[in-house]
Amino acid sequence: MAAEDDVARTHASNDWFDGFVEPASVTLRRALVARNGVQDGCEAAAEALAWAWEHRAELEAMANPLGYLIRVGQSSLRRDRRHRRQRRSFDIEPHVEDGARFDADLFAGLARLTPDQRTAVVMVHMYGFSYRDVASLLDVSDAAVTNHVHRGLARLRQLLGEERS
Amino acid sequence: MTMELEDRIAAGASTLDSAIDSYTEREHDRPARRRLATVAASAVLLAGGVAAIAAIAPRSGEPRSAGPVATAAPITGPTVPAATSAPVAGPTEPEDPQQARLRTYAMALLLDSGLRREEMVAFLSENVPESEVRTCMEDAGFAYSPGPSPKEEVDADVRFTMAPHEYAAAYGLGIAGWDLGLLPRSPEPGEPAPGAGDAAVQVLAGCRGIFDPERRATSDAVNAAVGMFRVSLDNDQRTVTALAEWRSCMEAAGFEYGSPQAMRGSFYARITTGEALEPIFADEVAVAVANVPCEAAYSAVVRTVIDDRFHEFTAMFDAALASGLAPDAQG
């Protein structure tokens, strides 16, 4: 029966999913938040993870499941934005325990980068991913990531008044 | 000596992670959700996906792509009411405003399709009226062009003006056609005057009630209730049967999908891959045309189940509202 087949497939994929989802969800949120801000990024990650749960058998067979989930999350935002009155920005606010070391200028500068530049800069320089890893996550070329990072850093330096001679 | 830019960026990781953790905890790990710890992850994650619906995002009846397939998710939580086909009597007299409001949310957020025009108007009416937004913006010194009223917005939405089979033939499921520019665009929402800057955007968010504690508390409780109730809905035997019938109906037309959500999700996934939109749209129209009678039958059952079990939804909402979801409890 179809229902029994569904249940069997579900059980077969659960172990893989459990091992995949915990580390993947961290990177997924970071990448989507870097691009879209906290609220949209977290909501997109939740959408992508829900999709992942439903499609865990398909996901298991993918060569780059995390990269695919990032695109699923991004796609969900694109869909939701059609019906939303306000596009949220990259809006990071300090938390009480974090206030003393909150670098407001840095985050204001990051907010003014293009989404591609911001994602690349954050993933490479904030979270320590290699250019190759980020290229794989975002499904773009290494050269594109290099370009986004370099242009993003240059723009940030300009915005923060740190332009080098 | 000033800190190198790269070091400054690296030092920002804790700030960004704190912001993510804070948001995730607020939206996904509240007390009401913790009671659902043994419920399938799909339901909890899905609930997070509709966060802040009341305060922020006026959505159409367009379904979300992600959603548990009733027969696939091993849902065994103790808080999930046992599936029952015993109907509870529907309202026999006019509902009080709170009940009516919750019913609007339930239908708008839980029905994949088949939302009625008046329900969509009511749903959009949950937003702060544009006239009030305009006054608020002008009081803050910003010019503002109001957007359409909920009724105008729905009147301009062809989903509510065309017969379902005509819509399907013309626009498919409304996915690739939107990206191709084929779908008529609804009137644009109100916006601050061009060049008003970020300050105007922030003020606008406030005027729209995004930071309003009461709206936020309602939104959060609705979100929690939707997540919990969806499990009940999907496990109701009538929904399970209707879903199986929907699958059979689609299979008879040559299409295999696990659920209407999965069907739409497959097209949303395709449009992100860089594939040309025209062939996606052609496939989508074929699927959509086949889906019209199949999903009409399925949606009718889902609507009935929502109505019959609506008392559960209201109880879940009340419990969520009472369990510390208010934003002032979040800090």
CSV table of C-alpha atoms in Angstrom, one decimal:
chain,number,residue,atom,x,y,z
A,1,MET,CA,0.0,0.0,0.0
A,2,ALA,CA,1.2,3.5,-0.7
A,3,ALA,CA,0.8,4.5,3.0
A,4,GLU,CA,2.9,1.6,4.1
A,5,ASP,CA,5.6,2.4,1.5
A,6,ASP,CA,5.6,6.0,2.8
A,7,VAL,CA,6.2,4.9,6.3
A,8,ALA,CA,8.9,2.5,5.3
A,9,ARG,CA,10.7,5.2,3.3
A,10,THR,CA,10.3,7.5,6.3
A,11,HIS,CA,12.0,5.1,8.7
A,12,ALA,CA,14.8,4.4,6.2
A,13,SER,CA,15.6,8.1,6.0
A,14,ASN,CA,15.3,9.1,9.6
A,15,ASP,CA,18.7,8.1,10.8
A,16,TRP,CA,20.4,9.9,8.0
A,17,PHE,CA,18.2,13.0,8.5
A,18,ASP,CA,18.9,13.1,12.3
A,19,GLY,CA,22.7,13.1,11.6
A,20,PHE,CA,22.4,15.7,8.8
A,21,VAL,CA,20.0,18.2,10.2
A,22,GLU,CA,21.7,19.4,13.4
A,23,PRO,CA,24.9,20.7,11.9
A,24,ALA,CA,23.2,21.6,8.7
A,25,SER,CA,20.6,23.8,10.4
A,26,VAL,CA,23.3,26.0,11.9
A,27,THR,CA,25.0,26.7,8.6
A,28,LEU,CA,21.6,27.0,6.9
A,29,ARG,CA,20.5,29.7,9.3
A,30,ARG,CA,23.7,31.6,9.1
A,31,ALA,CA,23.8,31.7,5.4
A,32,LEU,CA,20.1,32.7,5.1
A,33,VAL,CA,20.4,35.3,7.8
A,34,ALA,CA,23.5,36.7,6.3
A,35,ARG,CA,21.6,37.2,3.1
A,36,ASN,CA,18.2,38.2,4.4
A,37,GLY,CA,18.4,39.4,7.9
A,38,VAL,CA,17.5,37.6,11.1
A,39,GLN,CA,13.7,37.4,10.8
A,40,ASP,CA,13.5,36.5,7.1
A,41,GLY,CA,16.6,34.3,7.3
A,42,CYS,CA,15.3,32.3,10.3
A,43,GLU,CA,11.9,31.9,8.8
A,44,ALA,CA,13.4,30.8,5.5
A,45,ALA,CA,15.6,28.3,7.4
A,46,ALA,CA,12.5,26.9,9.1
A,47,GLU,CA,10.7,26.6,5.8
A,48,ALA,CA,13.7,24.8,4.3
A,49,LEU,CA,14.0,22.5,7.3
A,50,ALA,CA,10.3,21.6,7.1
A,51,TRP,CA,10.8,20.9,3.4
A,52,ALA,CA,13.8,18.8,4.3
A,53,TRP,CA,11.8,16.7,6.7
A,54,GLU,CA,9.2,16.0,4.1
A,55,HIS,CA,11.7,15.3,1.4
A,56,ARG,CA,14.4,13.6,3.5
A,57,ALA,CA,14.6,10.6,1.2
A,58,GLU,CA,15.2,12.8,-1.9
A,59,LEU,CA,17.6,15.0,0.1
A,60,GLU,CA,19.7,12.0,1.2
A,61,ALA,CA,20.4,11.2,-2.5
A,62,MET,CA,21.6,14.7,-3.3
A,63,ALA,CA,25.2,15.6,-3.8
A,64,ASN,CA,24.9,18.9,-2.1
A,65,PRO,CA,21.8,18.8,0.2
A,66,LEU,CA,22.7,21.8,2.2
A,67,GLY,CA,23.2,23.9,-0.9
A,68,TYR,CA,19.8,22.8,-2.1
A,69,LEU,CA,18.2,23.7,1.2
A,70,ILE,CA,19.6,27.2,1.0
A,71,ARG,CA,17.9,27.5,-2.4
A,72,VAL,CA,14.7,26.1,-1.0
A,73,GLY,CA,14.8,28.6,1.8
A,74,GLN,CA,15.6,31.5,-0.5
A,75,SER,CA,12.7,30.4,-2.8
A,76,SER,CA,10.3,30.4,0.1
A,77,LEU,CA,11.2,34.0,0.9
A,78,ARG,CA,10.7,35.0,-2.7
A,79,ARG,CA,7.3,33.5,-2.6
A,80,ASP,CA,6.3,35.1,0.7
A,81,ARG,CA,7.6,38.5,-0.3
A,82,ARG,CA,5.0,38.6,-3.1
A,83,HIS,CA,2.4,39.1,-0.4
A,84,ARG,CA,4.3,41.1,2.2
A,85,ARG,CA,4.0,44.8,2.6
A,86,GLN,CA,7.5,45.3,3.9
A,87,ARG,CA,10.7,43.7,2.9
A,88,ARG,CA,12.8,43.3,6.0
A,89,SER,CA,16.3,44.4,6.0
A,90,PHE,CA,19.5,43.0,7.5
A,91,ASP,CA,18.6,44.3,10.9
A,92,ILE,CA,20.8,43.2,13.7
A,93,GLU,CA,20.2,44.6,17.1
A,94,PRO,CA,22.3,44.2,20.2
A,95,HIS,CA,21.1,41.9,23.0
A,96,VAL,CA,21.5,42.8,26.6
A,97,GLU,CA,24.4,40.5,27.2
A,98,ASP,CA,26.0,41.5,23.9
A,99,GLY,CA,25.5,45.2,24.1
A,100,ALA,CA,29.0,46.1,25.3
A,101,ARG,CA,30.7,44.5,22.3
A,102,PHE,CA,28.0,45.2,19.7
A,103,ASP,CA,29.8,46.7,16.7
A,104,ALA,CA,27.0,48.8,15.4
A,105,ASP,CA,29.0,50.4,12.6
A,106,LEU,CA,30.1,47.0,11.3
A,107,PHE,CA,26.5,45.7,11.1
A,108,ALA,CA,25.3,49.0,9.6
A,109,GLY,CA,28.0,48.6,7.0
A,110,LEU,CA,27.1,45.0,6.3
A,111,ALA,CA,23.5,46.0,5.8
A,112,ARG,CA,24.5,48.3,3.0
A,113,LEU,CA,26.3,45.6,1.0
A,114,THR,CA,24.5,43.7,-1.7
A,115,PRO,CA,23.0,40.4,-0.5
A,116,ASP,CA,25.6,38.4,-2.4
A,117,GLN,CA,28.5,40.5,-1.0
A,118,ARG,CA,27.1,40.3,2.5
A,119,THR,CA,26.6,36.6,2.4
A,120,ALA,CA,30.1,35.9,1.0
A,121,VAL,CA,31.8,38.3,3.5
A,122,VAL,CA,29.9,36.9,6.5
A,123,MET,CA,30.4,33.3,5.6
A,124,VAL,CA,34.1,33.7,4.8
A,125,HIS,CA,35.3,36.3,7.3
A,126,MET,CA,32.7,35.9,10.1
A,127,TYR,CA,32.3,32.1,10.1
A,128,GLY,CA,35.5,31.0,8.6
A,129,PHE,CA,34.2,29.1,5.6
A,130,SER,CA,36.6,28.7,2.6
A,131,TYR,CA,35.8,30.3,-0.7
A,132,ARG,CA,35.3,26.9,-2.1
A,133,ASP,CA,32.8,25.9,0.7
A,134,VAL,CA,30.8,29.1,0.2
A,135,ALA,CA,30.8,28.6,-3.6
A,136,SER,CA,29.4,25.1,-3.0
A,137,LEU,CA,26.8,26.3,-0.5
A,138,LEU,CA,25.6,29.1,-2.8
A,139,ASP,CA,26.0,27.0,-6.0
A,140,VAL,CA,28.2,29.7,-7.6
A,141,SER,CA,31.7,29.7,-8.9
A,142,ASP,CA,34.8,30.2,-6.7
A,143,ALA,CA,35.5,33.3,-8.7
A,144,ALA,CA,32.1,34.7,-8.0
A,145,VAL,CA,32.6,34.3,-4.3
A,146,THR,CA,36.1,35.8,-4.5
A,147,ASN,CA,34.6,38.8,-6.4
A,148,HIS,CA,31.8,39.2,-3.8
A,149,VAL,CA,34.2,39.0,-0.9
A,150,HIS,CA,36.7,41.5,-2.3
A,151,ARG,CA,34.1,44.0,-3.4
A,152,GLY,CA,32.3,43.6,-0.1
A,153,LEU,CA,35.4,44.2,1.9
A,154,ALA,CA,36.3,47.2,-0.2
A,155,ARG,CA,32.8,48.7,0.3
A,156,LEU,CA,32.9,48.0,4.0
A,157,ARG,CA,36.3,49.7,4.3
A,158,GLN,CA,34.9,52.7,2.5
A,159,LEU,CA,31.7,52.8,4.7
A,160,LEU,CA,33.7,52.4,7.9
A,161,GLY,CA,36.3,55.0,7.0
A,162,GLU,CA,39.1,52.5,6.8
A,163,GLU,CA,39.9,52.8,3.2
A,164,ARG,CA,43.5,51.8,2.7
A,165,SER,CA,45.9,53.8,0.6
B,1,MET,CA,46.1,50.6,16.4
B,2,THR,CA,42.7,49.9,15.0
B,3,MET,CA,41.4,46.4,14.6
B,4,GLU,CA,41.7,45.0,11.1
B,5,LEU,CA,38.5,44.9,9.3
B,6,GLU,CA,38.7,41.1,8.9
B,7,ASP,CA,39.1,40.8,12.7
B,8,ARG,CA,36.1,43.1,13.3
B,9,ILE,CA,34.0,40.9,11.1
B,10,ALA,CA,35.1,37.7,12.8
B,11,ALA,CA,34.3,39.3,16.1
B,12,GLY,CA,30.8,39.9,15.0
B,13,ALA,CA,30.0,36.2,14.8
B,14,SER,CA,28.9,36.1,18.4
B,15,THR,CA,26.5,39.0,17.8
B,16,LEU,CA,25.0,37.4,14.8
B,17,ASP,CA,24.7,34.0,16.4
B,18,SER,CA,23.1,35.6,19.5
B,19,ALA,CA,20.6,37.3,17.3
B,20,ILE,CA,19.8,34.0,15.5
B,21,ASP,CA,19.6,32.1,18.7
B,22,SER,CA,17.4,34.7,20.3
B,23,TYR,CA,15.0,34.7,17.3
B,24,THR,CA,15.0,31.0,17.0
B,25,GLU,CA,14.3,30.5,20.7
B,26,ARG,CA,11.6,33.1,20.7
B,27,GLU,CA,9.9,31.6,17.7
B,28,HIS,CA,10.5,27.9,18.1
B,29,ASP,CA,11.3,26.9,21.7
B,30,ARG,CA,8.6,28.6,23.7
B,31,PRO,CA,6.9,26.7,26.6
B,32,ALA,CA,4.0,25.7,24.4
B,33,ARG,CA,6.3,24.3,21.8
B,34,ARG,CA,8.4,22.4,24.4
B,35,ARG,CA,5.3,20.5,25.3
B,36,LEU,CA,5.3,19.4,21.8
B,37,ALA,CA,8.8,18.0,22.0
B,38,THR,CA,7.7,14.6,21.1
B,39,VAL,CA,5.7,15.7,18.1
B,40,ALA,CA,7.2,15.3,14.7
B,41,ALA,CA,9.8,17.9,13.9
B,42,SER,CA,7.9,18.7,10.8
B,43,ALA,CA,5.0,20.2,12.7
B,44,VAL,CA,7.2,22.3,14.9
B,45,LEU,CA,9.3,23.6,12.1
B,46,LEU,CA,6.3,24.4,10.0
B,47,ALA,CA,4.8,26.3,12.9
B,48,GLY,CA,7.9,28.4,13.0
B,49,GLY,CA,7.5,29.1,9.3
B,50,VAL,CA,4.3,31.0,9.8
B,51,ALA,CA,5.7,33.1,12.6
B,52,ALA,CA,4.5,36.6,13.0
B,53,ILE,CA,1.7,36.2,10.5
B,54,ALA,CA,-0.7,38.5,12.2
B,55,ALA,CA,1.6,41.3,12.9
B,56,ILE,CA,3.8,41.3,9.8
B,57,ALA,CA,2.9,39.3,6.8
B,58,PRO,CA,-0.4,39.6,5.1
B,59,ARG,CA,-0.4,36.5,3.0
B,60,SER,CA,-2.8,35.3,0.4
B,61,GLY,CA,-4.2,31.9,0.4
B,62,GLU,CA,-1.2,30.8,-1.5
B,63,PRO,CA,0.0,27.6,0.3
B,64,ARG,CA,3.3,27.0,1.7
B,65,SER,CA,5.4,24.5,0.0
B,66,ALA,CA,6.6,22.8,3.1
B,67,GLY,CA,4.2,20.7,5.1
B,68,PRO,CA,4.1,17.2,6.5
B,69,VAL,CA,2.4,14.5,4.4
B,70,ALA,CA,-0.1,13.1,6.7
B,71,THR,CA,0.7,9.5,6.1
B,72,ALA,CA,4.4,9.9,6.0
B,73,ALA,CA,5.2,11.7,9.2
B,74,PRO,CA,5.5,9.5,12.2
B,75,ILE,CA,3.6,11.7,14.5
B,76,THR,CA,3.1,10.3,18.0
B,77,GLY,CA,3.0,13.1,20.4
B,78,PRO,CA,1.1,12.8,23.6
B,79,THR,CA,-0.3,16.3,23.1
B,80,VAL,CA,-1.8,15.4,19.8
B,81,PRO,CA,-5.4,14.7,20.2
B,82,ALA,CA,-6.4,11.3,18.9
B,83,ALA,CA,-7.8,11.4,15.4
B,84,THR,CA,-11.6,11.2,15.6
B,85,SER,CA,-14.3,11.4,13.2
B,86,ALA,CA,-16.8,12.4,15.8
B,87,PRO,CA,-17.8,15.9,14.7
B,88,VAL,CA,-18.4,18.6,17.2
B,89,ALA,CA,-21.4,20.7,16.5
B,90,GLY,CA,-20.5,23.9,14.6
B,91,PRO,CA,-21.6,27.3,15.6
B,92,THR,CA,-25.4,27.7,15.7
B,93,GLU,CA,-25.4,31.3,16.5
B,94,PRO,CA,-23.1,34.2,15.4
B,95,GLU,CA,-19.6,33.8,16.7
B,96,ASP,CA,-18.1,36.3,19.0
B,97,PRO,CA,-15.5,38.5,17.3
B,98,GLN,CA,-12.6,36.6,18.8
B,99,GLN,CA,-13.9,33.3,17.6
B,100,ALA,CA,-14.5,34.7,14.1
B,101,ARG,CA,-11.1,36.2,14.1
B,102,LEU,CA,-9.5,32.8,15.0
B,103,ARG,CA,-11.6,31.0,12.4
B,104,THR,CA,-10.2,33.5,9.8
B,105,TYR,CA,-6.7,32.6,10.8
B,106,ALA,CA,-7.4,28.9,10.8
B,107,MET,CA,-8.9,28.9,7.4
B,108,ALA,CA,-6.3,31.2,5.9
B,109,LEU,CA,-3.3,29.4,7.4
B,110,LEU,CA,-4.4,25.8,7.2
B,111,LEU,CA,-6.2,25.6,3.9
B,112,ASP,CA,-4.0,25.0,1.0
B,113,SER,CA,-6.6,26.2,-1.5
B,114,GLY,CA,-10.2,27.0,-1.6
B,115,LEU,CA,-10.1,30.0,0.6
B,116,ARG,CA,-13.2,32.1,0.1
B,117,ARG,CA,-13.1,35.7,-0.9
B,118,GLU,CA,-14.6,37.0,2.3
B,119,GLU,CA,-12.1,35.0,4.3
B,120,MET,CA,-9.2,36.5,2.5
B,121,VAL,CA,-10.7,40.0,3.0
B,122,ALA,CA,-11.0,39.3,6.7
B,123,PHE,CA,-7.5,37.9,6.8
B,124,LEU,CA,-6.0,41.0,5.1
B,125,SER,CA,-8.1,43.2,7.4
B,126,GLU,CA,-6.0,41.9,10.3
B,127,ASN,CA,-3.4,44.4,9.2
B,128,VAL,CA,-3.6,48.0,10.4
B,129,PRO,CA,-5.8,49.9,8.0
B,130,GLU,CA,-3.9,51.9,5.4
B,131,SER,CA,-5.7,55.1,6.5
B,132,GLU,CA,-4.3,54.7,10.0
B,133,VAL,CA,-0.9,53.9,8.6
B,134,ARG,CA,-1.0,57.1,6.5
B,135,THR,CA,-2.0,59.2,9.5
B,136,CYS,CA,0.7,57.6,11.6
B,137,MET,CA,3.4,58.2,9.0
B,138,GLU,CA,2.3,61.8,8.4
B,139,ASP,CA,2.3,62.4,12.2
B,140,ALA,CA,6.0,61.3,12.1
B,141,GLY,CA,6.7,63.7,9.2
B,142,PHE,CA,6.7,61.2,6.3
B,143,ALA,CA,4.6,61.4,3.2
B,144,TYR,CA,2.9,58.1,2.5
B,145,SER,CA,0.8,56.8,-0.3
B,146,PRO,CA,-1.7,54.3,1.1
B,147,GLY,CA,-2.0,50.9,-0.5
B,148,PRO,CA,-5.3,49.2,-1.5
B,149,SER,CA,-7.9,48.2,1.1
B,150,PRO,CA,-8.2,44.5,1.7
B,151,LYS,CA,-11.3,44.4,-0.4
B,152,GLU,CA,-9.5,46.2,-3.3
B,153,GLU,CA,-6.6,43.9,-2.9
B,154,VAL,CA,-8.8,40.8,-3.1
B,155,ASP,CA,-10.9,42.2,-6.0
B,156,ALA,CA,-7.7,42.6,-7.9
B,157,ASP,CA,-6.6,39.0,-7.2
B,158,VAL,CA,-7.6,36.9,-10.2
B,159,ARG,CA,-7.8,33.8,-8.0
B,160,PHE,CA,-11.0,35.2,-6.6
B,161,THR,CA,-12.4,36.4,-9.9
B,162,MET,CA,-11.9,33.4,-12.2
B,163,ALA,CA,-13.3,29.9,-12.1
B,164,PRO,CA,-10.7,27.5,-10.8
B,165,HIS,CA,-10.3,25.6,-14.0
B,166,GLU,CA,-9.9,28.8,-16.0
B,167,TYR,CA,-7.3,30.1,-13.6
B,168,ALA,CA,-5.4,26.8,-13.8
B,169,ALA,CA,-5.5,26.8,-17.6
B,170,ALA,CA,-4.3,30.4,-17.7
B,171,TYR,CA,-1.9,30.6,-14.8
B,172,GLY,CA,-1.2,27.1,-13.6
B,173,LEU,CA,-0.6,27.1,-9.9
B,174,GLY,CA,0.4,30.7,-9.9
B,175,ILE,CA,4.1,29.9,-9.5
B,176,ALA,CA,6.2,30.1,-12.7
B,177,GLY,CA,3.6,32.4,-14.3
B,178,TRP,CA,4.3,35.0,-11.7
B,179,ASP,CA,8.0,34.9,-12.5
B,180,LEU,CA,7.2,35.1,-16.2
B,181,GLY,CA,5.1,38.2,-15.5
B,182,LEU,CA,1.9,36.5,-16.8
B,183,LEU,CA,-0.1,36.9,-13.6
B,184,PRO,CA,-1.9,40.2,-13.2
B,185,ARG,CA,-0.2,42.1,-10.4
B,186,SER,CA,-2.2,43.2,-7.4
B,187,PRO,CA,-2.1,46.8,-6.5
B,188,GLU,CA,1.2,47.7,-4.9
B,189,PRO,CA,1.2,48.1,-1.1
B,190,GLY,CA,1.6,51.6,0.3
B,191,GLU,CA,5.1,53.0,0.5
B,192,PRO,CA,6.9,56.0,1.9
B,193,ALA,CA,7.7,58.7,-0.6
B,194,PRO,CA,10.7,57.8,-2.7
B,195,GLY,CA,14.0,58.8,-1.1
B,196,ALA,CA,12.5,59.0,2.4
B,197,GLY,CA,15.2,56.7,3.6
B,198,ASP,CA,15.7,54.0,6.2
B,199,ALA,CA,14.1,56.1,9.0
B,200,ALA,CA,10.8,56.1,7.1
B,201,VAL,CA,11.0,52.3,6.7
B,202,GLN,CA,11.4,51.9,10.4
B,203,VAL,CA,8.6,54.3,11.2
B,204,LEU,CA,6.4,52.5,8.7
B,205,ALA,CA,7.1,49.2,10.5
B,206,GLY,CA,5.9,50.8,13.7
B,207,CYS,CA,2.9,52.3,12.1
B,208,ARG,CA,1.9,48.9,10.7
B,209,GLY,CA,2.0,47.5,14.2
B,210,ILE,CA,5.0,45.3,13.8
B,211,PHE,CA,6.4,46.3,17.2
B,212,ASP,CA,3.0,46.3,18.9
B,213,PRO,CA,3.1,43.9,21.9
B,214,GLU,CA,-0.5,42.9,21.7
B,215,ARG,CA,-0.4,42.2,18.0
B,216,ARG,CA,2.8,40.3,18.4
B,217,ALA,CA,1.3,38.2,21.3
B,218,THR,CA,-1.7,37.3,19.2
B,219,SER,CA,0.5,36.5,16.2
B,220,ASP,CA,2.7,34.2,18.3
B,221,ALA,CA,-0.2,32.4,19.9
B,222,VAL,CA,-1.8,31.9,16.5
B,223,ASN,CA,1.4,30.6,15.1
B,224,ALA,CA,1.8,28.1,18.0
B,225,ALA,CA,-1.8,27.0,17.6
B,226,VAL,CA,-1.5,26.5,13.9
B,227,GLY,CA,1.6,24.3,14.4
B,228,MET,CA,-0.2,22.2,17.0
B,229,PHE,CA,-3.5,22.0,15.2
B,230,ARG,CA,-2.0,21.0,11.9
B,231,VAL,CA,-0.9,17.8,13.5
B,232,SER,CA,-4.5,17.1,14.6
B,233,LEU,CA,-5.7,18.1,11.2
B,234,ASP,CA,-3.3,15.9,9.3
B,235,ASN,CA,-4.0,12.9,11.5
B,236,ASP,CA,-7.8,13.1,11.3
B,237,GLN,CA,-8.9,10.0,9.5
B,238,ARG,CA,-11.0,12.1,7.1
B,239,THR,CA,-7.9,14.1,6.1
B,240,VAL,CA,-5.8,10.9,5.7
B,241,THR,CA,-8.5,9.4,3.5
B,242,ALA,CA,-9.0,12.6,1.5
B,243,LEU,CA,-5.2,12.9,0.9
B,244,ALA,CA,-5.1,9.3,-0.3
B,245,GLU,CA,-8.0,10.1,-2.7
B,246,TRP,CA,-6.2,13.2,-3.9
B,247,ARG,CA,-3.2,11.1,-4.7
B,248,SER,CA,-5.3,8.6,-6.6
B,249,CYS,CA,-7.0,11.4,-8.4
B,250,MET,CA,-3.7,12.9,-9.5
B,251,GLU,CA,-2.3,9.5,-10.4
B,252,ALA,CA,-5.2,8.9,-12.6
B,253,ALA,CA,-4.2,12.0,-14.5
B,254,GLY,CA,-0.6,10.8,-14.7
B,255,PHE,CA,0.9,12.8,-11.9
B,256,GLU,CA,2.5,11.5,-8.7
B,257,TYR,CA,2.9,13.7,-5.7
B,258,GLY,CA,2.7,13.1,-2.0
B,259,SER,CA,0.5,16.0,-1.2
B,260,PRO,CA,-0.8,19.3,-2.7
B,261,GLN,CA,2.0,21.0,-0.7
B,262,ALA,CA,4.6,18.7,-2.2
B,263,MET,CA,3.1,19.3,-5.7
B,264,ARG,CA,3.5,23.1,-5.3
B,265,GLY,CA,6.9,22.7,-3.6
B,266,SER,CA,8.2,20.8,-6.6
B,267,PHE,CA,7.5,23.8,-8.9
B,268,TYR,CA,8.9,26.3,-6.4
B,269,ALA,CA,12.1,24.1,-6.2
B,270,ARG,CA,12.3,24.0,-10.0
B,271,ILE,CA,12.2,27.8,-10.4
B,272,THR,CA,15.2,28.2,-8.2
B,273,THR,CA,17.4,25.9,-10.3
B,274,GLY,CA,17.9,28.2,-13.2
B,275,GLU,CA,15.8,26.1,-15.5
B,276,ALA,CA,14.0,28.1,-18.2
B,277,LEU,CA,10.6,29.2,-16.8
B,278,GLU,CA,8.5,28.4,-19.9
B,279,PRO,CA,8.8,24.6,-19.8
B,280,ILE,CA,8.2,24.8,-16.0
B,281,PHE,CA,5.1,26.8,-16.6
B,282,ALA,CA,3.9,24.4,-19.3
B,283,ASP,CA,4.3,21.5,-16.9
B,284,GLU,CA,2.7,23.5,-14.1
B,285,VAL,CA,-0.4,24.3,-16.2
B,286,ALA,CA,-0.9,20.6,-17.0
B,287,VAL,CA,-0.6,19.7,-13.4
B,288,ALA,CA,-2.8,22.5,-12.2
B,289,VAL,CA,-5.6,21.6,-14.6
B,290,ALA,CA,-5.6,18.0,-13.4
B,291,ASN,CA,-5.4,19.2,-9.9
B,292,VAL,CA,-8.6,21.4,-9.9
B,293,PRO,CA,-11.2,18.6,-9.3
B,294,CYS,CA,-8.8,16.6,-7.1
B,295,GLU,CA,-7.9,19.5,-4.8
B,296,ALA,CA,-11.4,20.8,-4.6
B,297,ALA,CA,-12.5,17.5,-3.1
B,298,TYR,CA,-9.6,17.4,-0.7
B,299,SER,CA,-9.9,21.1,0.4
B,300,ALA,CA,-13.6,20.5,1.1
B,301,VAL,CA,-12.8,17.7,3.5
B,302,VAL,CA,-10.0,19.8,5.1
B,303,ARG,CA,-12.4,22.7,5.6
B,304,THR,CA,-14.9,20.4,7.2
B,305,VAL,CA,-12.3,18.9,9.5
B,306,ILE,CA,-11.1,22.4,10.5
B,307,ASP,CA,-14.7,23.4,11.3
B,308,ASP,CA,-15.4,20.2,13.2
B,309,ARG,CA,-12.3,20.4,15.3
B,310,PHE,CA,-12.2,24.2,15.6
B,311,HIS,CA,-12.7,24.0,19.4
B,312,GLU,CA,-9.3,22.3,19.5
B,313,PHE,CA,-7.7,25.2,17.7
B,314,THR,CA,-9.2,27.8,20.0
B,315,ALA,CA,-8.1,25.8,23.0
B,316,MET,CA,-4.6,25.6,21.6
B,317,PHE,CA,-4.6,29.4,21.0
B,318,ASP,CA,-5.8,30.1,24.5
B,319,ALA,CA,-3.2,27.8,25.9
B,320,ALA,CA,-0.4,29.4,23.8
B,321,LEU,CA,-1.6,32.9,24.8
B,322,ALA,CA,-1.6,31.9,28.5
B,323,SER,CA,1.8,30.1,28.5
B,324,GLY,CA,4.1,33.0,28.4
B,325,LEU,CA,4.2,33.8,24.7
B,326,ALA,CA,3.6,37.5,25.3
B,327,PRO,CA,6.6,39.5,24.0
B,328,ASP,CA,7.2,41.2,27.3
B,329,ALA,CA,8.0,37.8,28.6
B,330,GLN,CA,10.7,37.4,25.9
B,331,GLY,CA,12.7,40.4,27.0
